[in-house]
GROMACS .gro file of N, CA and C in nm:
model
  519
    1MET      N    1   9.185  10.145  18.927
    1MET     CA    2   9.121  10.171  18.812
    1MET      C    3   9.181  10.264  18.755
    2SER      N    4   9.199  10.254  18.613
    2SER     CA    5   9.314  10.234  18.532
    2SER      C    6   9.274  10.403  18.482
    3GLN      N    7   9.371  10.491  18.444
    3GLN     CA    8   9.335  10.577  18.355
    3GLN      C    9   9.186  10.648  18.432
    4PRO      N   10   9.246  10.710  18.588
    4PRO     CA   11   9.125  10.704  18.634
    4PRO      C   12   9.007  10.849  18.611
    5PHE      N   13   9.100  10.928  18.530
    5PHE     CA   14   9.069  11.074  18.561
    5PHE      C   15   9.173  11.188  18.482
    6TRP      N   16   9.147  11.265  18.406
    6TRP     CA   17   9.219  11.372  18.295
    6TRP      C   18   9.229  11.487  18.409
    7LEU      N   19   9.406  11.516  18.405
    7LEU     CA   20   9.391  11.640  18.478
    7LEU      C   21   9.429  11.761  18.385
    8TRP      N   22   9.402  11.850  18.415
    8TRP     CA   23   9.394  11.992  18.279
    8TRP      C   24   9.453  12.114  18.349
    9TRP      N   25   9.534  12.149  18.254
    9TRP     CA   26   9.610  12.271  18.361
    9TRP      C   27   9.691  12.369  18.216
   10THR      N   28   9.766  12.445  18.296
   10THR     CA   29   9.825  12.540  18.195
   10THR      C   30   9.896  12.626  18.200
   11THR      N   31  10.013  12.627  18.153
   11THR     CA   32  10.186  12.644  18.175
   11THR      C   33  10.158  12.768  18.162
   12VAL      N   34  10.316  12.764  18.251
   12VAL     CA   35  10.347  12.920  18.250
   12VAL      C   36  10.359  12.971  18.122
   13GLU      N   37  10.365  12.883  18.064
   13GLU     CA   38  10.413  12.949  17.860
   13GLU      C   39  10.277  12.963  17.854
   14GLY      N   40  10.177  12.978  17.888
   14GLY     CA   41   9.977  12.968  17.828
   14GLY      C   42   9.958  12.867  17.764
   15LYS      N   43  10.060  12.794  17.805
   15LYS     CA   44   9.963  12.623  17.664
   15LYS      C   45   9.905  12.527  17.795
   16ARG      N   46   9.771  12.493  17.674
   16ARG     CA   47   9.700  12.446  17.763
   16ARG      C   48   9.754  12.285  17.785
   17ARG      N   49   9.804  12.137  17.927
   17ARG     CA   50   9.803  12.055  17.893
   17ARG      C   51   9.722  11.955  17.997
   18GLY      N   52   9.729  11.839  17.970
   18GLY     CA   53   9.632  11.721  17.985
   18GLY      C   54   9.728  11.643  18.086
   19HIS      N   55   9.684  11.560  18.131
   19HIS     CA   56   9.712  11.424  18.187
   19HIS      C   57   9.675  11.332  18.275
   20ALA      N   58   9.625  11.239  18.161
   20ALA     CA   59   9.575  11.110  18.281
   20ALA      C   60   9.707  11.008  18.352
   21PRO      N   61   9.700  10.949  18.517
   21PRO     CA   62   9.746  10.922  18.600
   21PRO      C   63   9.699  10.792  18.528
   22ASP      N   64   9.796  10.679  18.584
   22ASP     CA   65   9.803  10.586  18.482
   22ASP      C   66   9.645  10.470  18.645
   23PHE      N   67   9.726  10.517  18.716
   23PHE     CA   68   9.621  10.401  18.830
   23PHE      C   69   9.535  10.537  18.914
   24LEU      N   70   9.412  10.462  18.953
   24LEU     CA   71   9.403  10.533  19.133
   24LEU      C   72   9.346  10.450  19.218
   25VAL      N   73   9.425  10.416  19.378
   25VAL     CA   74   9.443  10.297  19.479
   25VAL      C   75   9.317  10.390  19.573
   26LEU      N   76   9.254  10.312  19.557
   26LEU     CA   77   9.162  10.305  19.721
   26LEU      C   78   9.263  10.164  19.801
   27LEU      N   79   9.307  10.297  19.943
   27LEU     CA   80   9.364  10.207  20.024
   27LEU      C   81   9.274  10.174  20.156
   28ASP      N   82   9.276  10.092  20.212
   28ASP     CA   83   9.241  10.110  20.322
   28ASP      C   84   9.351  10.100  20.399
   29ASP      N   85   9.346  10.231  20.518
   29ASP     CA   86   9.457  10.217  20.618
   29ASP      C   87   9.405  10.267  20.741
   30GLY      N   88   9.251  10.228  20.809
   30GLY     CA   89   9.198  10.240  20.863
   30GLY      C   90   9.109  10.324  20.897
   31THR      N   91   9.100  10.453  20.835
   31THR     CA   92   9.013  10.514  20.849
   31THR      C   93   8.944  10.494  20.802
   32ALA      N   94   8.816  10.620  20.866
   32ALA     CA   95   8.677  10.610  20.775
   32ALA      C   96   8.714  10.655  20.672
   33ASP      N   97   8.763  10.738  20.619
   33ASP     CA   98   8.779  10.741  20.445
   33ASP      C   99   8.852  10.707  20.354
   34GLY      N  100   8.944  10.636  20.402
   34GLY     CA  101   9.061  10.574  20.357
   34GLY      C  102   9.172  10.607  20.300
   35ALA      N  103   9.187  10.620  20.231
   35ALA     CA  104   9.356  10.644  20.107
   35ALA      C  105   9.298  10.709  20.025
   36VAL      N  106   9.430  10.783  19.930
   36VAL     CA  107   9.347  10.768  19.797
   36VAL      C  108   9.500  10.808  19.775
   37LEU      N  109   9.562  10.697  19.692
   37LEU     CA  110   9.709  10.694  19.624
   37LEU      C  111   9.649  10.671  19.485
   38VAL      N  112   9.715  10.764  19.440
   38VAL     CA  113   9.726  10.798  19.243
   38VAL      C  114   9.886  10.748  19.178
   39LEU      N  115   9.870  10.666  19.069
   39LEU     CA  116  10.026  10.664  19.060
   39LEU      C  117  10.049  10.692  18.897
   40ASP      N  118  10.124  10.672  18.816
   40ASP     CA  119  10.221  10.675  18.691
   40ASP      C  120  10.317  10.545  18.736
   41SER      N  121  10.297  10.505  18.598
   41SER     CA  122  10.408  10.403  18.599
   41SER      C  123  10.452  10.460  18.512
   42ARG      N  124  10.599  10.440  18.474
   42ARG     CA  125  10.706  10.438  18.378
   42ARG      C  126  10.869  10.425  18.452
   43PRO      N  127  10.927  10.405  18.342
   43PRO     CA  128  11.067  10.340  18.365
   43PRO      C  129  11.121  10.509  18.410
   44LEU      N  130  11.210  10.547  18.535
   44LEU     CA  131  11.258  10.630  18.561
   44LEU      C  132  11.378  10.687  18.469
   45GLU      N  133  11.480  10.617  18.342
   45GLU     CA  134  11.515  10.673  18.231
   45GLU      C  135  11.479  10.711  18.131
   46LEU      N  136  11.338  10.650  18.118
   46LEU     CA  137  11.292  10.704  17.991
   46LEU      C  138  11.146  10.841  18.015
   47ILE      N  139  11.193  10.902  18.180
   47ILE     CA  140  11.067  11.049  18.167
   47ILE      C  141  11.112  11.096  18.132
   48ALA      N  142  11.036  11.162  18.058
   48ALA     CA  143  11.028  11.264  17.944
   48ALA      C  144  11.029  11.412  18.002
   49GLU      N  145  11.111  11.579  17.962
   49GLU     CA  146  11.072  11.640  18.066
   49GLU      C  147  10.913  11.681  17.997
   50THR      N  148  10.872  11.633  17.904
   50THR     CA  149  10.691  11.661  17.925
   50THR      C  150  10.643  11.590  18.059
   51ASP      N  151  10.664  11.462  18.029
   51ASP     CA  152  10.650  11.398  18.165
   51ASP      C  153  10.655  11.425  18.254
   52ARG      N  154  10.796  11.476  18.309
   52ARG     CA  155  10.786  11.530  18.429
   52ARG      C  156  10.707  11.603  18.461
   53ALA      N  157  10.685  11.754  18.374
   53ALA     CA  158  10.596  11.840  18.364
   53ALA      C  159  10.489  11.769  18.434
   54ALA      N  160  10.426  11.707  18.350
   54ALA     CA  161  10.299  11.574  18.413
   54ALA      C  162  10.290  11.548  18.548
   55PHE      N  163  10.353  11.504  18.573
   55PHE     CA  164  10.410  11.430  18.722
   55PHE      C  165  10.413  11.559  18.810
   56GLU      N  166  10.464  11.622  18.803
   56GLU     CA  167  10.475  11.760  18.899
   56GLU      C  168  10.356  11.814  18.857
   57ALA      N  169  10.257  11.848  18.800
   57ALA     CA  170  10.113  11.926  18.785
   57ALA      C  171  10.052  11.843  18.865
   58THR      N  172  10.041  11.599  18.838
   58THR     CA  173   9.993  11.566  18.935
   58THR      C  174   9.981  11.527  19.053
   59ASP      N  175  10.094  11.588  19.098
   59ASP     CA  176  10.167  11.577  19.269
   59ASP      C  177  10.111  11.713  19.298
   60ARG      N  178  10.096  11.850  19.252
   60ARG     CA  179  10.016  11.912  19.297
   60ARG      C  180   9.878  11.933  19.310
   61ALA      N  181   9.816  11.852  19.208
   61ALA     CA  182   9.677  11.859  19.251
   61ALA      C  183   9.655  11.778  19.314
   62CYS      N  184   9.753  11.637  19.353
   62CYS     CA  185   9.736  11.533  19.487
   62CYS      C  186   9.760  11.631  19.638
   63VAL      N  187   9.840  11.695  19.627
   63VAL     CA  188   9.839  11.759  19.793
   63VAL      C  189   9.717  11.890  19.735
   64LEU      N  190   9.728  11.870  19.706
   64LEU     CA  191   9.603  12.029  19.751
   64LEU      C  192   9.434  11.958  19.728
   65LEU      N  193   9.451  11.737  19.741
   65LEU     CA  194   9.361  11.700  19.696
   65LEU      C  195   9.357  11.626  19.852
   66ASN      N  196   9.434  11.626  19.950
   66ASN     CA  197   9.552  11.539  20.000
   66ASN      C  198   9.525  11.364  20.008
   67TRP      N  199   9.559  11.357  19.892
   67TRP     CA  200   9.577  11.246  19.850
   67TRP      C  201   9.748  11.226  19.835
   68ARG      N  202   9.772  11.086  19.789
   68ARG     CA  203   9.926  11.041  19.794
   68ARG      C  204   9.995  11.009  19.667
   69TYR      N  205  10.052  11.061  19.597
   69TYR     CA  206  10.063  11.077  19.468
   69TYR      C  207  10.292  11.000  19.455
   70ALA      N  208  10.231  10.879  19.327
   70ALA     CA  209  10.414  10.801  19.283
   70ALA      C  210  10.418  10.794  19.227
   71VAL      N  211  10.525  10.786  19.130
   71VAL     CA  212  10.560  10.733  19.015
   71VAL      C  213  10.636  10.613  19.034
   72TRP      N  214  10.593  10.468  18.934
   72TRP     CA  215  10.619  10.394  18.971
   72TRP      C  216  10.715  10.325  18.862
   73ASP      N  217  10.852  10.275  18.916
   73ASP     CA  218  11.001  10.280  18.797
   73ASP      C  219  10.907  10.123  18.757
   74ARG      N  220  10.951  10.004  18.774
   74ARG     CA  221  10.929   9.897  18.832
   74ARG      C  222  10.927   9.828  18.896
   75MET      N  223  10.902   9.661  18.917
   75MET     CA  224  10.940   9.600  19.008
   75MET      C  225  11.113   9.533  18.949
   76ASP      N  226  11.149   9.526  19.034
   76ASP     CA  227  11.264   9.477  19.045
   76ASP      C  228  11.237   9.321  18.984
   77GLY      N  229  11.415   9.322  18.891
   77GLY     CA  230  11.373   9.143  18.831
   77GLY      C  231  11.414   9.101  18.901
   78VAL      N  232  11.478   9.059  18.990
   78VAL     CA  233  11.494   8.937  19.081
   78VAL      C  234  11.435   8.949  19.209
   79ALA      N  235  11.337   9.041  19.240
   79ALA     CA  236  11.247   9.060  19.386
   79ALA      C  237  11.236   8.940  19.428
   80ASN      N  238  11.103   8.886  19.321
   80ASN     CA  239  11.063   8.714  19.413
   80ASN      C  240  11.129   8.573  19.390
   81GLN      N  241  11.287   8.625  19.274
   81GLN     CA  242  11.353   8.499  19.338
   81GLN      C  243  11.482   8.519  19.477
   82LYS      N  244  11.476   8.655  19.532
   82LYS     CA  245  11.551   8.725  19.635
   82LYS      C  246  11.437   8.633  19.717
   83TRP      N  247  11.344   8.682  19.726
   83TRP     CA  248  11.213   8.656  19.847
   83TRP      C  249  11.281   8.506  19.804
   84LEU      N  250  11.202   8.383  19.739
   84LEU     CA  251  11.213   8.234  19.718
   84LEU      C  252  11.333   8.208  19.795
   85ALA      N  253  11.453   8.262  19.709
   85ALA     CA  254  11.610   8.183  19.794
   85ALA      C  255  11.595   8.197  19.944
   86ALA      N  256  11.526   8.309  20.001
   86ALA     CA  257  11.556   8.275  20.171
   86ALA      C  258  11.511   8.169  20.204
   87HIS      N  259  11.430   8.071  20.096
   87HIS     CA  260  11.360   7.976  20.208
   87HIS      C  261  11.413   7.806  20.127
   88ARG      N  262  11.522   7.825  20.042
   88ARG     CA  263  11.569   7.756  19.974
   88ARG      C  264  11.646   7.671  20.109
   89HIS      N  265  11.678   7.667  20.183
   89HIS     CA  266  11.768   7.622  20.297
   89HIS      C  267  11.657   7.496  20.371
   90PRO      N  268  11.711   7.349  20.329
   90PRO     CA  269  11.663   7.250  20.408
   90PRO      C  270  11.565   7.274  20.465
   91ARG      N  271  11.567   7.351  20.605
   91ARG     CA  272  11.537   7.388  20.709
   91ARG      C  273  11.400   7.408  20.676
   92CYS      N  274  11.385   7.440  20.563
   92CYS     CA  275  11.272   7.493  20.534
   92CYS      C  276  11.177   7.388  20.432
   93TYR      N  277  11.245   7.298  20.491
   93TYR     CA  278  11.121   7.135  20.378
   93TYR      C  279  11.053   7.021  20.509
   94ASN      N  280  10.935   6.962  20.481
   94ASN     CA  281  10.880   6.932  20.475
   94ASN      C  282  10.782   6.798  20.465
   95ASP      N  283  10.844   6.663  20.492
   95ASP     CA  284  10.779   6.600  20.385
   95ASP      C  285  10.661   6.596  20.391
   96PRO      N  286  10.548   6.584  20.494
   96PRO     CA  287  10.422   6.567  20.511
   96PRO      C  288  10.372   6.729  20.456
   97VAL      N  289  10.435   6.858  20.491
   97VAL     CA  290  10.345   6.944  20.459
   97VAL      C  291  10.391   6.961  20.287
   98ALA      N  292  10.466   6.967  20.208
   98ALA     CA  293  10.508   6.940  20.087
   98ALA      C  294  10.423   6.844  20.030
   99ALA      N  295  10.420   6.703  20.081
   99ALA     CA  296  10.276   6.644  20.008
   99ALA      C  297  10.141   6.660  19.983
  100ARG      N  298  10.146   6.743  20.195
  100ARG     CA  299  10.016   6.787  20.135
  100ARG      C  300   9.926   6.970  20.001
  101LEU      N  301  10.096   7.007  20.009
  101LEU     CA  302  10.066   7.163  19.933
  101LEU      C  303  10.099   7.103  19.773
  102ALA      N  304  10.173   6.913  19.792
  102ALA     CA  305  10.140   6.975  19.597
  102ALA      C  306  10.007   6.892  19.565
  103GLU      N  307   9.958   6.804  19.678
  103GLU     CA  308   9.802   6.748  19.671
  103GLU      C  309   9.679   6.893  19.635
  104VAL      N  310   9.746   6.985  19.695
  104VAL     CA  311   9.640   7.097  19.725
  104VAL      C  312   9.669   7.151  19.640
  105PHE      N  313   9.777   7.146  19.545
  105PHE     CA  314   9.808   7.271  19.436
  105PHE      C  315   9.818   7.158  19.353
  106ALA      N  316   9.774   7.024  19.274
  106ALA     CA  317   9.801   6.963  19.159
  106ALA      C  318   9.644   7.028  19.089
  107GLN      N  319   9.561   7.143  19.128
  107GLN     CA  320   9.442   7.143  19.124
  107GLN      C  321   9.480   7.337  19.157
  108PRO      N  322   9.523   7.452  18.994
  108PRO     CA  323   9.642   7.532  19.017
  108PRO      C  324   9.540   7.638  19.121
  109ARG      N  325   9.567   7.731  19.184
  109ARG     CA  326   9.510   7.832  19.262
  109ARG      C  327   9.526   7.884  19.368
  110PRO      N  328   9.485   7.984  19.438
  110PRO     CA  329   9.664   8.126  19.479
  110PRO      C  330   9.739   8.046  19.562
  111LEU      N  331   9.774   8.116  19.574
  111LEU     CA  332   9.873   8.119  19.631
  111LEU      C  333   9.800   8.127  19.832
  112MET      N  334   9.802   8.205  19.877
  112MET     CA  335   9.788   8.184  20.088
  112MET      C  336   9.632   8.050  20.021
  113GLU      N  337   9.537   8.073  19.919
  113GLU     CA  338   9.421   7.975  19.943
  113GLU      C  339   9.488   7.848  19.980
  114GLY      N  340   9.562   7.816  19.900
  114GLY     CA  341   9.662   7.652  19.851
  114GLY      C  342   9.737   7.663  20.054
  115ALA      N  343   9.785   7.759  20.028
  115ALA     CA  344   9.862   7.728  20.213
  115ALA      C  345   9.793   7.776  20.312
  116GLU      N  346   9.671   7.770  20.328
  116GLU     CA  347   9.532   7.749  20.451
  116GLU      C  348   9.460   7.653  20.432
  117LEU      N  349   9.451   7.591  20.292
  117LEU     CA  350   9.377   7.458  20.246
  117LEU      C  351   9.482   7.327  20.324
  118ALA      N  352   9.614   7.411  20.288
  118ALA     CA  353   9.721   7.277  20.314
  118ALA      C  354   9.719   7.277  20.460
  119GLY      N  355   9.702   7.397  20.584
  119GLY     CA  356   9.744   7.371  20.712
  119GLY      C  357   9.732   7.499  20.744
  120ASP      N  358   9.812   7.488  20.822
  120ASP     CA  359   9.819   7.659  20.917
  120ASP      C  360   9.939   7.745  20.863
  121PRO      N  361   9.900   7.857  20.815
  121PRO     CA  362  10.027   7.950  20.693
  121PRO      C  363  10.148   7.936  20.733
  122LEU      N  364  10.135   7.975  20.871
  122LEU     CA  365  10.334   7.971  20.976
  122LEU      C  366  10.351   7.857  20.960
  123GLY      N  367  10.247   7.785  20.921
  123GLY     CA  368  10.416   7.597  20.920
  123GLY      C  369  10.426   7.613  20.779
  124THR      N  370  10.306   7.620  20.668
  124THR     CA  371  10.295   7.549  20.524
  124THR      C  372  10.359   7.693  20.431
  125LEU      N  373  10.399   7.847  20.497
  125LEU     CA  374  10.426   7.884  20.355
  125LEU      C  375  10.603   7.881  20.341
  126PRO      N  376  10.681   7.830  20.479
  126PRO     CA  377  10.790   7.811  20.417
  126PRO      C  378  10.835   7.691  20.314
  127VAL      N  379  10.770   7.626  20.335
  127VAL     CA  380  10.720   7.502  20.281
  127VAL      C  381  10.719   7.478  20.140
  128LEU      N  382  10.630   7.637  20.093
  128LEU     CA  383  10.534   7.639  19.940
  128LEU      C  384  10.648   7.728  19.912
  129TYR      N  385  10.733   7.823  19.953
  129TYR     CA  386  10.844   7.931  19.873
  129TYR      C  387  10.934   7.781  19.881
  130HIS      N  388  10.965   7.727  19.939
  130HIS     CA  389  11.065   7.636  19.909
  130HIS      C  390  11.067   7.459  19.818
  131LEU      N  391  10.928   7.504  19.816
  131LEU     CA  392  10.865   7.456  19.680
  131LEU      C  393  10.895   7.469  19.554
  132LEU      N  394  10.850   7.649  19.566
  132LEU     CA  395  10.882   7.726  19.472
  132LEU      C  396  11.007   7.716  19.428
  133TRP      N  397  11.073   7.739  19.515
  133TRP     CA  398  11.257   7.763  19.463
  133TRP      C  399  11.313   7.643  19.421
  134THR      N  400  11.249   7.495  19.476
  134THR     CA  401  11.299   7.391  19.392
  134THR      C  402  11.215   7.361  19.262
  135ARG      N  403  11.127   7.487  19.216
  135ARG     CA  404  11.056   7.400  19.054
  135ARG      C  405  10.975   7.316  19.118
  136ARG      N  406  10.926   7.273  19.258
  136ARG     CA  407  10.850   7.163  19.262
  136ARG      C  408  10.688   7.262  19.286
  137LEU      N  409  10.624   7.371  19.293
  137LEU     CA  410  10.579   7.410  19.227
  137LEU      C  411  10.579   7.533  19.190
  138LEU      N  412  10.477   7.546  19.030
  138LEU     CA  413  10.527   7.659  18.983
  138LEU      C  414  10.441   7.791  18.994
  139ALA      N  415  10.467   7.892  18.910
  139ALA     CA  416  10.368   8.045  18.972
  139ALA      C  417  10.486   8.069  18.895
  140ASP      N  418  10.414   8.218  18.781
  140ASP     CA  419  10.451   8.335  18.715
  140ASP      C  420  10.545   8.408  18.778
  141LEU      N  421  10.652   8.376  18.763
  141LEU     CA  422  10.708   8.451  18.895
  141LEU      C  423  10.798   8.601  18.780
  142ALA      N  424  10.723   8.702  18.695
  142ALA     CA  425  10.747   8.789  18.644
  142ALA      C  426  10.654   8.849  18.655
  143LEU      N  427  10.515   8.803  18.763
  143LEU     CA  428  10.422   8.881  18.797
  143LEU      C  429  10.499   8.842  18.907
  144VAL      N  430  10.449   8.931  19.071
  144VAL     CA  431  10.409   9.001  19.176
  144VAL      C  432  10.428   8.914  19.279
  145LEU      N  433  10.522   8.827  19.318
  145LEU     CA  434  10.430   8.733  19.410
  145LEU      C  435  10.394   8.756  19.543
  146SER      N  436  10.254   8.715  19.504
  146SER     CA  437  10.189   8.771  19.646
  146SER      C  438  10.073   8.666  19.644
  147ASP      N  439   9.935   8.676  19.775
  147ASP     CA  440   9.886   8.595  19.758
  147ASP      C  441   9.809   8.532  19.697
  148ARG      N  442   9.766   8.631  19.604
  148ARG     CA  443   9.711   8.615  19.494
  148ARG      C  444   9.778   8.545  19.384
  149THR      N  445   9.885   8.492  19.379
  149THR     CA  446   9.930   8.451  19.279
  149THR      C  447   9.875   8.320  19.268
  150ILE      N  448   9.846   8.268  19.121
  150ILE     CA  449   9.875   8.135  19.097
  150ILE      C  450   9.913   8.040  19.105
  151VAL      N  451   9.950   7.964  19.199
  151VAL     CA  452  10.030   7.845  19.166
  151VAL      C  453  10.003   7.693  19.139
  152ARG      N  454  10.077   7.630  19.077
  152ARG     CA  455  10.034   7.473  19.086
  152ARG      C  456  10.165   7.370  19.047
  153THR      N  457  10.127   7.266  19.114
  153THR     CA  458  10.213   7.143  19.121
  153THR      C  459  10.293   7.163  18.979
  154ALA      N  460  10.390   7.136  18.995
  154ALA     CA  461  10.530   7.074  18.866
  154ALA      C  462  10.443   6.933  18.813
  155PRO      N  463  10.518   6.938  18.698
  155PRO     CA  464  10.461   6.770  18.616
  155PRO      C  465  10.534   6.702  18.701
  156THR      N  466  10.607   6.700  18.731
  156THR     CA  467  10.679   6.638  18.778
  156THR      C  468  10.727   6.610  18.966
  157ALA      N  469  10.599   6.652  18.983
  157ALA     CA  470  10.626   6.647  19.176
  157ALA      C  471  10.508   6.551  19.224
  158ASP      N  472  10.495   6.461  19.128
  158ASP     CA  473  10.369   6.316  19.165
  158ASP      C  474  10.493   6.237  19.252
  159ARG      N  475  10.641   6.220  19.229
  159ARG     CA  476  10.710   6.183  19.263
  159ARG      C  477  10.746   6.197  19.451
  160ALA      N  478  10.786   6.116  19.594
  160ALA     CA  479  10.791   6.139  19.656
  160ALA      C  480  10.886   6.260  19.645
  161TYR      N  481  10.892   6.299  19.786
  161TYR     CA  482  11.025   6.419  19.776
  161TYR      C  483  11.135   6.318  19.815
  162GLU      N  484  11.173   6.430  19.873
  162GLU     CA  485  11.337   6.356  19.948
  162GLU      C  486  11.470   6.425  19.933
  163LEU      N  487  11.493   6.463  20.009
  163LEU     CA  488  11.541   6.595  20.094
  163LEU      C  489  11.663   6.512  20.044
  164VAL      N  490  11.817   6.621  19.977
  164VAL     CA  491  11.941   6.530  19.906
  164VAL      C  492  12.055   6.650  20.011
  165PRO      N  493  12.116   6.605  20.091
  165PRO     CA  494  12.213   6.671  20.232
  165PRO      C  495  12.261   6.727  20.102
  166VAL      N  496  12.288   6.878  20.196
  166VAL     CA  497  12.414   6.984  20.181
  166VAL      C  498  12.570   6.933  20.212
  167THR      N  499  12.592   6.957  20.130
  167THR     CA  500  12.756   6.871  20.224
  167THR      C  501  12.839   7.097  20.192
  168GLN      N  502  12.917   7.004  20.240
  168GLN     CA  503  12.991   7.170  20.349
  168GLN      C  504  13.031   7.202  20.217
  169GLY      N  505  13.060   7.120  20.088
  169GLY     CA  506  13.132   7.156  19.983
  169GLY      C  507  13.022   7.271  19.876
  170ASP      N  508  12.928   7.227  19.924
  170ASP     CA  509  12.840   7.221  19.788
  170ASP      C  510  12.790   7.403  19.800
  171ARG      N  511  12.787   7.541  19.797
  171ARG     CA  512  12.715   7.618  19.830
  171ARG      C  513  12.591   7.651  19.710
  172ASN      N  514  12.604   7.572  19.647
  172ASN     CA  515  12.490   7.596  19.611
  172ASN      C  516  12.323   7.569  19.655
  173GLY      N  517  12.348   7.519  19.777
  173GLY     CA  518  12.196   7.448  19.874
  173GLY      C  519  12.113   7.561  19.950
   0.00000   0.00000   0.00000
């Protein structure tokens, strides 16, 4: 939930201050009550002293309520690429699975939905990630890659997939 509440307090100087945290997340942690996470999102280098005071007040209030609190800096700009790079090796590729994934993602759909439609995700996900790495499947990698990421077949992916053998001298494969 975005900006779920306002927190008001009086500073030691007697000034009235307020802060609306950026997000409130209800977590399914397996307990009957669940858990609450309150988040503020700000690049660490942009946190001014007034922000720091607001974040500290929010943290103290969350402790009193037995809630969790965190300040989220930002996603690692290359986190998705690091994940996909782990699947770049040809061992992650399988012709029949790749063909099925290209067929399934001809209609854009969430990543996990397509992986399940193509077969057992244990077998389809490595191939799916390999195809994202090689750009035969496309997704918006500026956003966190998740099971809900919308994936589609690349416009040129209707051609037959073929593996190009990686030679010892080729360090990019």
